[in-house]
XYZ file of C-alpha atoms in Angstrom:
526
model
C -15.859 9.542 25.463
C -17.210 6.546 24.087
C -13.916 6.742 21.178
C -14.537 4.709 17.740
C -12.432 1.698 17.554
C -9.494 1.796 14.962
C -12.063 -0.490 12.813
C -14.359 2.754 12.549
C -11.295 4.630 11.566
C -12.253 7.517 9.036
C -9.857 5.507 5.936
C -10.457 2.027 6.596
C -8.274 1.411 3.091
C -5.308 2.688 4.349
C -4.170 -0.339 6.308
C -4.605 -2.401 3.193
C -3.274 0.482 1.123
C 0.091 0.214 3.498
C 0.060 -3.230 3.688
C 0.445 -3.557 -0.432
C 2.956 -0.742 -0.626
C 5.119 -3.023 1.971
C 4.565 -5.864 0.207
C 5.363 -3.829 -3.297
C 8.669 -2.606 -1.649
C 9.609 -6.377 -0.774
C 8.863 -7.382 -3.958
C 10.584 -5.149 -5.899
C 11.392 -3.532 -8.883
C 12.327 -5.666 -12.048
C 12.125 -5.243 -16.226
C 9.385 -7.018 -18.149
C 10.591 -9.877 -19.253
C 8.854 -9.158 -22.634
C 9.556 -5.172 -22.924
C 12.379 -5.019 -20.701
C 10.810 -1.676 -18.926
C 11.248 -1.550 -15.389
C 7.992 -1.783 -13.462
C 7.687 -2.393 -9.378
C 5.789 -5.472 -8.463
C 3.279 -6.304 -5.628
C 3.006 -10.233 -6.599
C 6.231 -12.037 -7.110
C 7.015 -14.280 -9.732
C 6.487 -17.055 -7.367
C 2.634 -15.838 -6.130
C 1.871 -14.928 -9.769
C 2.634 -18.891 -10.774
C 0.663 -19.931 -7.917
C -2.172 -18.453 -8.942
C -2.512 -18.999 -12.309
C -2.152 -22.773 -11.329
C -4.937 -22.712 -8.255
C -7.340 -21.143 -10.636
C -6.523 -23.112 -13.568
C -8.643 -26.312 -12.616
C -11.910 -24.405 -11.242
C -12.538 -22.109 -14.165
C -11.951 -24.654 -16.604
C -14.777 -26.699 -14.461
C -17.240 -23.385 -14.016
C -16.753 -22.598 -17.896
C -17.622 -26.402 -19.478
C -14.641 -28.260 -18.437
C -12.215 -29.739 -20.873
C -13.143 -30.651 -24.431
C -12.259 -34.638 -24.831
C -14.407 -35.777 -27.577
C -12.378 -34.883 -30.439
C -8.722 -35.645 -28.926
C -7.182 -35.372 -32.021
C -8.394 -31.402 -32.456
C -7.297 -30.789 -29.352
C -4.094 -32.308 -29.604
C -3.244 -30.196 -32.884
C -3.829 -26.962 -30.871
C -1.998 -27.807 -27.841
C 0.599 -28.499 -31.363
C -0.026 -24.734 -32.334
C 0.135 -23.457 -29.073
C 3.745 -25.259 -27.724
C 5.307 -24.187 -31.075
C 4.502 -20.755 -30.202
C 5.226 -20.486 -26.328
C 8.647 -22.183 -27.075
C 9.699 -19.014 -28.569
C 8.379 -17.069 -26.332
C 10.258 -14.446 -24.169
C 9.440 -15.647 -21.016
C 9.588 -19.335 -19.518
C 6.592 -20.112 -17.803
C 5.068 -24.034 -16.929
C 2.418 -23.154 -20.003
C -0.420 -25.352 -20.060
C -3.136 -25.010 -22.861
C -6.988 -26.078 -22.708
C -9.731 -26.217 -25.374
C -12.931 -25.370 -22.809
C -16.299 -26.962 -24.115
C -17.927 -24.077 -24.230
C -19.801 -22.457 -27.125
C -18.810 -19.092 -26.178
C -16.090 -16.990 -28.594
C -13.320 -16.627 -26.215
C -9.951 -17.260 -24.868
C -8.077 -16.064 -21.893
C -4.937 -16.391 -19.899
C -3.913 -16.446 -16.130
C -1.084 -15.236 -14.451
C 1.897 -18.226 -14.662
C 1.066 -19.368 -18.343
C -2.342 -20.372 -18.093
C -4.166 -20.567 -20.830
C -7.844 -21.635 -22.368
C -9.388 -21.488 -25.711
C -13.118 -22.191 -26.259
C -14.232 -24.558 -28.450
C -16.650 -21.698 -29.883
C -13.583 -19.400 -31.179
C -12.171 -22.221 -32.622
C -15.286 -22.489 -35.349
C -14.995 -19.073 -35.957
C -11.522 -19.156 -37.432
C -9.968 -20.341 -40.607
C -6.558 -20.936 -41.216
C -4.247 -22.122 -38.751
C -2.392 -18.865 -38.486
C -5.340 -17.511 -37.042
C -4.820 -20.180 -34.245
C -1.462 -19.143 -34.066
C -2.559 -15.287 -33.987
C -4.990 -15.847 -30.998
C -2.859 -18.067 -28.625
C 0.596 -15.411 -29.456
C -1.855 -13.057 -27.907
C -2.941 -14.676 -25.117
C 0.929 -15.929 -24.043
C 2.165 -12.336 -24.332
C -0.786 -11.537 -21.381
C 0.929 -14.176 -18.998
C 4.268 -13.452 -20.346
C 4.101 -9.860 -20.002
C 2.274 -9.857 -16.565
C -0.967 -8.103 -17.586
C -3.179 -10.211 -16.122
C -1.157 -9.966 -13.061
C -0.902 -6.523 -13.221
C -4.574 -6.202 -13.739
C -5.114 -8.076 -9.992
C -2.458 -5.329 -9.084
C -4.034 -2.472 -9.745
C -7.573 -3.710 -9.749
C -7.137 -4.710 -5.837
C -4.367 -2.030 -4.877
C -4.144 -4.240 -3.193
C -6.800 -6.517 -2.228
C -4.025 -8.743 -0.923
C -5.451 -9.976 2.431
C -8.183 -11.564 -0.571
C -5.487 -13.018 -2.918
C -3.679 -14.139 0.583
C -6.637 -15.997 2.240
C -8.549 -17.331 -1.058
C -5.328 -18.253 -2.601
C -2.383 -19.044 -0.017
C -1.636 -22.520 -0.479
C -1.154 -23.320 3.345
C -4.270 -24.056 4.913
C -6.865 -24.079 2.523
C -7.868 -26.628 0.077
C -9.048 -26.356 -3.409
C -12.820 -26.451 -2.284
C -12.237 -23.371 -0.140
C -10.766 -21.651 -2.718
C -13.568 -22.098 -5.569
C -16.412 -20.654 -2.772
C -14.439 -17.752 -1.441
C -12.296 -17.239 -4.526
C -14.476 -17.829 -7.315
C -15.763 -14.273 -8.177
C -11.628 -13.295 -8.456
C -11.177 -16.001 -10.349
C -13.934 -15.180 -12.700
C -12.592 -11.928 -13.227
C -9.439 -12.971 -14.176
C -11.081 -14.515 -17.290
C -12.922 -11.171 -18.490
C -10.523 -8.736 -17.592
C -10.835 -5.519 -19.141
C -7.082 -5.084 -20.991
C -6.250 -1.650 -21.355
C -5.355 -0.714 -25.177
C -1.581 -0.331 -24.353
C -1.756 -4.578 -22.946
C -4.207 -5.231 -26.287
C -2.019 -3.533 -28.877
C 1.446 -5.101 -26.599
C -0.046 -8.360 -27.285
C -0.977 -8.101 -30.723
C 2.665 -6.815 -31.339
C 4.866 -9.673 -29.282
C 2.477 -12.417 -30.084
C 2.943 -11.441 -33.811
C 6.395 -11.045 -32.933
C 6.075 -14.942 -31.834
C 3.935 -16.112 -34.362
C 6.950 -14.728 -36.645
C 9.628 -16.705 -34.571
C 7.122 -19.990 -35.209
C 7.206 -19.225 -38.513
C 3.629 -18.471 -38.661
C 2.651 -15.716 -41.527
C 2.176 -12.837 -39.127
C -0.633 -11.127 -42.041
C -2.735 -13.751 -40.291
C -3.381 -11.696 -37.144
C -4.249 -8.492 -38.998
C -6.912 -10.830 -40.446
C -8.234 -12.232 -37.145
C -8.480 -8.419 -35.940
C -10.382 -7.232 -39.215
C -13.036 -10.493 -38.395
C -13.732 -9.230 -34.755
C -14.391 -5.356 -36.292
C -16.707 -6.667 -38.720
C -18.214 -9.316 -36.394
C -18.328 -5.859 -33.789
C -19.710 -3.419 -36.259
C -22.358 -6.403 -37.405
C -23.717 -5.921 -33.728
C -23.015 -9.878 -33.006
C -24.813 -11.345 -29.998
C -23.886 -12.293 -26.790
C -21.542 -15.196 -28.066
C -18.992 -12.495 -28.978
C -19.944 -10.048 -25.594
C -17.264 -11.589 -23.363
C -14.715 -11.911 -26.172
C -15.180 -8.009 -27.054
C -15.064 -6.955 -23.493
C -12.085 -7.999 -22.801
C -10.138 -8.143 -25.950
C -12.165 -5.006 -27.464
C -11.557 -4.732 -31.246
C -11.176 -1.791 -33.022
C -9.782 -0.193 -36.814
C -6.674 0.802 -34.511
C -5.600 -2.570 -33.790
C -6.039 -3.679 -37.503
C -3.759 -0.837 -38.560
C -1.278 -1.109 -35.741
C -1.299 -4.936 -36.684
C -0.387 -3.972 -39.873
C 2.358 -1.951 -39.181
C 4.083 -4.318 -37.007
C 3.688 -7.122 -39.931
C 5.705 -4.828 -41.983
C 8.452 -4.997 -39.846
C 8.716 -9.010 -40.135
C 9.645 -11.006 -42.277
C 7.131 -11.905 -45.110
C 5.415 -14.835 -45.705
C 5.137 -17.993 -43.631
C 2.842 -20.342 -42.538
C -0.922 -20.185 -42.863
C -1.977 -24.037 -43.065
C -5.942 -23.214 -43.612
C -6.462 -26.641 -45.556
C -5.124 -28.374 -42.041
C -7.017 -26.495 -39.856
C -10.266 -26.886 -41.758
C -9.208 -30.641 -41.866
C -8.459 -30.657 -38.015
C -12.634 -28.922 -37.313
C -14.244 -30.888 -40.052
C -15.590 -33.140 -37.516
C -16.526 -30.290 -34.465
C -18.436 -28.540 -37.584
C -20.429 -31.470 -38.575
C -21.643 -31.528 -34.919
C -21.786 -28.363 -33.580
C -25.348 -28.521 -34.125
C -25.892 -30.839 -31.509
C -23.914 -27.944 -29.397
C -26.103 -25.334 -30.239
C -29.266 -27.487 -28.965
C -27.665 -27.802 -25.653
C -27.093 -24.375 -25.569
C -30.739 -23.695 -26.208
C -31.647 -26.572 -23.953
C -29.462 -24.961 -20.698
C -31.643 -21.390 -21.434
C -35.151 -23.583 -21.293
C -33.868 -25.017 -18.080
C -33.444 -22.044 -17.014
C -36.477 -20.726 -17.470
C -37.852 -24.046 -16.212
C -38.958 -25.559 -19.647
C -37.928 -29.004 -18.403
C -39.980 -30.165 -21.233
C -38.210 -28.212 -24.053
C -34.754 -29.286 -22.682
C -35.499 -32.828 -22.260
C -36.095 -32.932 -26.023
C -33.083 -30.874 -26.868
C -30.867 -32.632 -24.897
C -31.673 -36.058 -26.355
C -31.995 -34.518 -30.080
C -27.758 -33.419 -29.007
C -27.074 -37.235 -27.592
C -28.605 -38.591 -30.430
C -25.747 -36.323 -32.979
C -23.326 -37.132 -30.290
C -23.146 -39.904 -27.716
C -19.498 -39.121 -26.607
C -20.390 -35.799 -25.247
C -21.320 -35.918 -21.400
C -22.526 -32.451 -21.329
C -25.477 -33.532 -23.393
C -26.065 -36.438 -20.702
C -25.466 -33.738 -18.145
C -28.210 -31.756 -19.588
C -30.883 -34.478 -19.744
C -30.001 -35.434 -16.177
C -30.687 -32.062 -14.773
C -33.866 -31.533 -17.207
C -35.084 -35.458 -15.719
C -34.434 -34.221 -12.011
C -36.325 -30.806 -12.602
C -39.225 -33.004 -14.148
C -38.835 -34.909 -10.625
C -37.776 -38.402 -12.737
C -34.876 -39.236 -10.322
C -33.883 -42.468 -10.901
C -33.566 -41.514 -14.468
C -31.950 -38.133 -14.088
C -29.286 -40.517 -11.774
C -28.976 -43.268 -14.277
C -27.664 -39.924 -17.144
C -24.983 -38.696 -14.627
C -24.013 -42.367 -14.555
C -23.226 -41.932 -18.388
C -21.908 -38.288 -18.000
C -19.706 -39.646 -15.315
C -18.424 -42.661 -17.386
C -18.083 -40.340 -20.867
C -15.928 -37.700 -18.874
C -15.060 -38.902 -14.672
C -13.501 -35.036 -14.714
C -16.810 -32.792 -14.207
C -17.434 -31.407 -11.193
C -21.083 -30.937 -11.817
C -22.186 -34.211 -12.707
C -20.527 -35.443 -9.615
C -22.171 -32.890 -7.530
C -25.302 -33.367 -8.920
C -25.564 -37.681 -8.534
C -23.971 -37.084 -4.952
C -26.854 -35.054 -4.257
C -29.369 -37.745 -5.868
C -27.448 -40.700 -3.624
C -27.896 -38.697 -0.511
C -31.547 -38.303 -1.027
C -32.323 -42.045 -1.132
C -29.567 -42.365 1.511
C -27.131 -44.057 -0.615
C -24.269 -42.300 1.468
C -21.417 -43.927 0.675
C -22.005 -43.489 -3.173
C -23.014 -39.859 -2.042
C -19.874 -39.023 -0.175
C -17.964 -40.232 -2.928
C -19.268 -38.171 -5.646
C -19.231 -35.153 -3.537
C -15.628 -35.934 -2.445
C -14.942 -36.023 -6.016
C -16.835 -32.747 -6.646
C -15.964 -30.216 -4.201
C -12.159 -31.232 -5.382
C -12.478 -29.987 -8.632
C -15.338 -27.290 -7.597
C -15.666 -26.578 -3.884
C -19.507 -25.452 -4.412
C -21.567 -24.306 -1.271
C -23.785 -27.157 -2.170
C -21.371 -29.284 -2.034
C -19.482 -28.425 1.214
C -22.653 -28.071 2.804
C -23.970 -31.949 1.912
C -20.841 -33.362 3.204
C -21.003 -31.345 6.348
C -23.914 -32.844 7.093
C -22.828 -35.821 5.808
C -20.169 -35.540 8.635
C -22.555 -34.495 11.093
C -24.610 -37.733 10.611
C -21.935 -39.986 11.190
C -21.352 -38.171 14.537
C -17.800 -36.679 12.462
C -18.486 -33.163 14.390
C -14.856 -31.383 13.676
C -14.852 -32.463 9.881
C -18.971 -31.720 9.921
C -17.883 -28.058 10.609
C -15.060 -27.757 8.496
C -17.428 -28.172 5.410
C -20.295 -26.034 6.505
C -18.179 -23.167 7.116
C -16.403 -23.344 3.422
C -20.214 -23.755 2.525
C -21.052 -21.280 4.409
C -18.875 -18.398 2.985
C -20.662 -18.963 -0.429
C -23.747 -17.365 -1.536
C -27.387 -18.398 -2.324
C -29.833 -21.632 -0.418
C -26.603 -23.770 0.185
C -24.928 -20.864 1.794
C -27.439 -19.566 4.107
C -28.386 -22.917 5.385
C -24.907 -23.797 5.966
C -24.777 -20.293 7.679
C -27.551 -21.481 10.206
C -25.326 -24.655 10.763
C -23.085 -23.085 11.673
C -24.369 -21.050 14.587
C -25.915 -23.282 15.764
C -22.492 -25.340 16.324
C -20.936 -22.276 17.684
C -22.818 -20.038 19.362
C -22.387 -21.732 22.682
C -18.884 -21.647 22.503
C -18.168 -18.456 20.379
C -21.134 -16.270 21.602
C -19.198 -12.919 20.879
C -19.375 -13.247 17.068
C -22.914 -13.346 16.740
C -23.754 -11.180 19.318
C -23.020 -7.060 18.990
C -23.339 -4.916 21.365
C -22.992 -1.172 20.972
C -22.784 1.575 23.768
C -24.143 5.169 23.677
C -25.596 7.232 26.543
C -29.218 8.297 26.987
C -30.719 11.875 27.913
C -29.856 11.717 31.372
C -26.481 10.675 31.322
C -27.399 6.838 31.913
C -25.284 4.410 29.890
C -27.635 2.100 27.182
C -26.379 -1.206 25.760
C -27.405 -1.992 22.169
C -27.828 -5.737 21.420
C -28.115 -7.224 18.149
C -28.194 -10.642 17.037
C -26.143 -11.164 13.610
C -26.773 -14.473 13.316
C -28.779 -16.181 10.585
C -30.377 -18.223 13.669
C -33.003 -16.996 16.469
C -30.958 -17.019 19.758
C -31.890 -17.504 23.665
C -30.447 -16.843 27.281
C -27.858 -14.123 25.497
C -25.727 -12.319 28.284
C -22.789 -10.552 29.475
C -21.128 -8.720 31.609
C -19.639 -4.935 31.353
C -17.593 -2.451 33.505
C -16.950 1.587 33.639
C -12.995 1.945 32.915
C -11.169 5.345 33.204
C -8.568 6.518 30.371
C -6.164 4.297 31.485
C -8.195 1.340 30.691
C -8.153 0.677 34.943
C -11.504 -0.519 35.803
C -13.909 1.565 37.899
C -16.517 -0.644 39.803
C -17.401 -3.509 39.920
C -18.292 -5.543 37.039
C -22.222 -5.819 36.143
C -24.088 -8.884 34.154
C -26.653 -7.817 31.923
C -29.016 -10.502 30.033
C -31.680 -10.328 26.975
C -35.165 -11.575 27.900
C -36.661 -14.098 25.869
C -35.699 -15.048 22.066
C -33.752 -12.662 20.256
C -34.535 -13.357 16.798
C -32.224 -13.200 13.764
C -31.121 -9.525 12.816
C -33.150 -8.484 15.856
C -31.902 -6.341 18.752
C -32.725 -4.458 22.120
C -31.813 -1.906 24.468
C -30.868 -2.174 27.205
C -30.911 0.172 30.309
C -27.213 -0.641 32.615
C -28.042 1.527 35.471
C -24.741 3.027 35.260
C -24.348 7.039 35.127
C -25.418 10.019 35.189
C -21.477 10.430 33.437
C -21.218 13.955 32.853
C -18.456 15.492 31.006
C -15.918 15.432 34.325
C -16.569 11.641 34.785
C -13.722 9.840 34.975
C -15.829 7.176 33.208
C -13.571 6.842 29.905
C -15.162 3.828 27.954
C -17.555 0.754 28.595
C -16.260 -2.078 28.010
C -18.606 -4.540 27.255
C -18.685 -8.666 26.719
C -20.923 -11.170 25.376
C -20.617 -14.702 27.664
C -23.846 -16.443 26.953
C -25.952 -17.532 24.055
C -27.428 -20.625 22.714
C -29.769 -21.758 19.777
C -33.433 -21.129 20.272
């Protein structure tokens, strides 16, 4: 009596479990394009390229965006880094970013996707070294590790990489809320030794091919062990997670440089040419990174200063103007904090939080079409909740009600202020018309035999004049009775819920009552 639906099924996995075994046995078995070993598949080539390339723009935007102030240095590494995934084993559409971050790191997506920061750059010397770190990261995307990281990591979380990444019927903002937290995991993925040291060996093999002295790698892994053993700070933390270093590496590095041909280039008087200029000012760097910690800790004060000591090194950068406009807005100087996005926006038109940020300035002094514009402009490189959620109401003030609801919900599916409000938007535009998925309702009996109806509200919104019907049905599912209303007195508040007493019963255990079934018909917004 009273069964548990398959959704209270004992192994609620195994559907998913099935689900990625069918879609591994589509798929296939094929060789490594790098190794040549035989391995079976639950993305295709075709999803693994996809994506790499929907995650590409959002994490470049979440992790500083693209570094544009020195377009020569970033032109020479995109140099390094062709050279080298032109002999690679595999072709892929590669792409190659320098991120404006501080942080020691590089990482690659599935499809040839690739980032370096603008912090690991500082920290190596010869252009070999370059050449050693980008090998590495190609043979990930080459080799399918990150792809076979999401494939054993989510075993298969594929309804996720289906509905966050599926290119029909979602756009990019829908992606960044409900896909951001796979994306960032992408980038700090935990490579298991066999990946690290089939990295180090292919992209020396590579570097070889480039004609890049492969003794250069050995010498970026004996940096990270001493940098590791030195106990290094949280610059390095990311870097060492998921690239750990270790004596094993250096020797295996070694080995595998034996087995190539000797000598080759190591171009460190070019490459120390190339970051004269990112050394001179990576001062001004390090202030903003001191500067984004104060604001954090709501020292407006402290990175006000900071962020105008970092303009006055560099006035290119628009992170620095990013900074001071965020400091001036937490210091509640608006027109000022607008007027620095102005000249962040100008410097670089291609960050997403600068954008988001002015949008949220215009709408405030009801500037809307300057707002909608900005946010427009943000939620299509970042789909933040914020940002959904101010154009949905954007929508919803120019009496737009479908496209007013299409926002809130992307907002909605996000986490934190944004996300909860845009929750309560929500219900309240649905309720009325989709009562039964905010109301649940759970039978059981009571002492006597008398069915009770459980009614909770799971909306984020109080709730009024919630009712229903429900009826007796035998094992056949054939209805026995007539079918009864039942309503909820009063304001049912959010999270809150009552029982309620049906009248129907005693059922004993020779009832040929089966199963109540039970519907929700009415509800509307306190």
């Amino acid at each position: 009596m009273f069964k548990k639906t398959i959704k209270e099924a004992r192994f609620p996995w195994l559907p998913m479990l099935l689900a990625g075994l069918l879609v591994a046995v589509l798929t296939g078995c094929a060789a490594n394009p790098v190794t040549g070993r035989n391995e079976l598949r639950f993305i295709s080539e075709g999803r693994e390229l996809q994506i790499g390339q929907q995650m590409y723009t959002p994490l470049q935007q979440q992790q500083g965006g693209e570094y544009i102030v020195d377009a020569e240095l970033v032109t020479y590494v995109k140099g390094v880094a062709n050279r080298l995934a032109d002999v690679s084993d595999r072709a892929l559409p590669y792409e190659f970013v320098v991120l404006n971050n501080s942080a020691v790191n590089a990482w690659a997506l599935p499809g040839g996707k690739i980032a370096i920061n603008r912090g690991l750059l500082l920290e190596m010397d010869t252009e070999g070294q370059l050449a050693a770190v980008i090998g590495h990261e190609i043979v990930h995307s080459a080799a399918r590790h990150s792809a076979r990281q999401m494939e054993k990591g989510m075993l298969l979380n594929l309804a996720m990489v289906g509905a966050t990444l599926a290119a029909d019927g979602h756009g990019d903002g829908e992606y960044a809320v409900l896909g951001a937290q796979l994306g960032s995991m992408m980038t700090t993925l935990k490579y298991g030794r066999n990946n690290e040291l089939e990295s180090d060996k292919y992209g020396m093999t590579y570097m070889s091919r480039a004609g890049y002295d492969p003794n250069e790698a050995v010498r970026v892994q004996e940096m990270f062990v001493r940098l590791k053993d030195g106990k290094t700070p949280g610059m390095f933390a990311t870097l060492f997670s998921s690239h750990p270093p270790s004596q094993n590496r250096v020797d295996k590095n070694r080995e595998t440089a034996g087995t190539l041909p000797a000598g080759g280039l190591v171009n460190r008087d070019v490459y120390q040419k190339k970051l004269a200029y990112l050394r001179g000012v990576n001062q001004a760097y390090l202030d903003q990174d001191a500067g984004r910690k104060a604001l954090a800790k709501n020292d407006h004060a402290t990175a006000l200063r900071l962020a105008n000591k970092a303009i006055n090194v560099e006035p290119r950068e628009a992170q620095f103007f990013e900074l001071k406009g965020k400091a001036l807005m937490a210091a509640g100087r608006k027109k000022e904090a607008e007027s620095s996005f102005d000249k962040a926006i100008s410097l670089n038109p291609k960050m997403y939080d600068s954008s988001l940020q002015r949008g949220t300035l215009r709408k405030e002094r009801n500037a809307l079409a300057g707002a909608r514009a900005d946010l427009e402009t943000s939620v299509k490189l970042v789909g933040t909740s914020q940002g959904h959620y101010l154009l949905g109401m954007l929508e919803a003030g120019a009496s737009r009600p479908t496209a007013a609801l299409r926002h809130l919900e992307v907002a909605a599916s996000g986490q934190g202020s944004y996300g909860e409000s845009a929750q309560a938007e929500v219900a309240r535009r649905t309720v009325s018309q989709r009562p039964e998925r905010y109301i649940q309702t759970r039978v059981a009996l009571d002492s006597r035999g008398y069915v009770m109806l459980n009614v909770q509200n799971k909306s984020s919104i109080p709730l009024r004049g919630v009712a229903g019907t429900l009826v007796a049905v035998d094992r056949n599912g054939n209805s026995l009775g007539k079918v009864l209303s039942w309503h909820v007195e009063g304001v049912l508040s959010s999270g809150g819920q009552v029982r309620i007493q049906t009248g129907v019963g005693p059922i004993g255990a020779d009832s040929a009552v089966a199963d109540v079934r039970v519907s929700v018909t009415r509800a509307r917004p306190n």
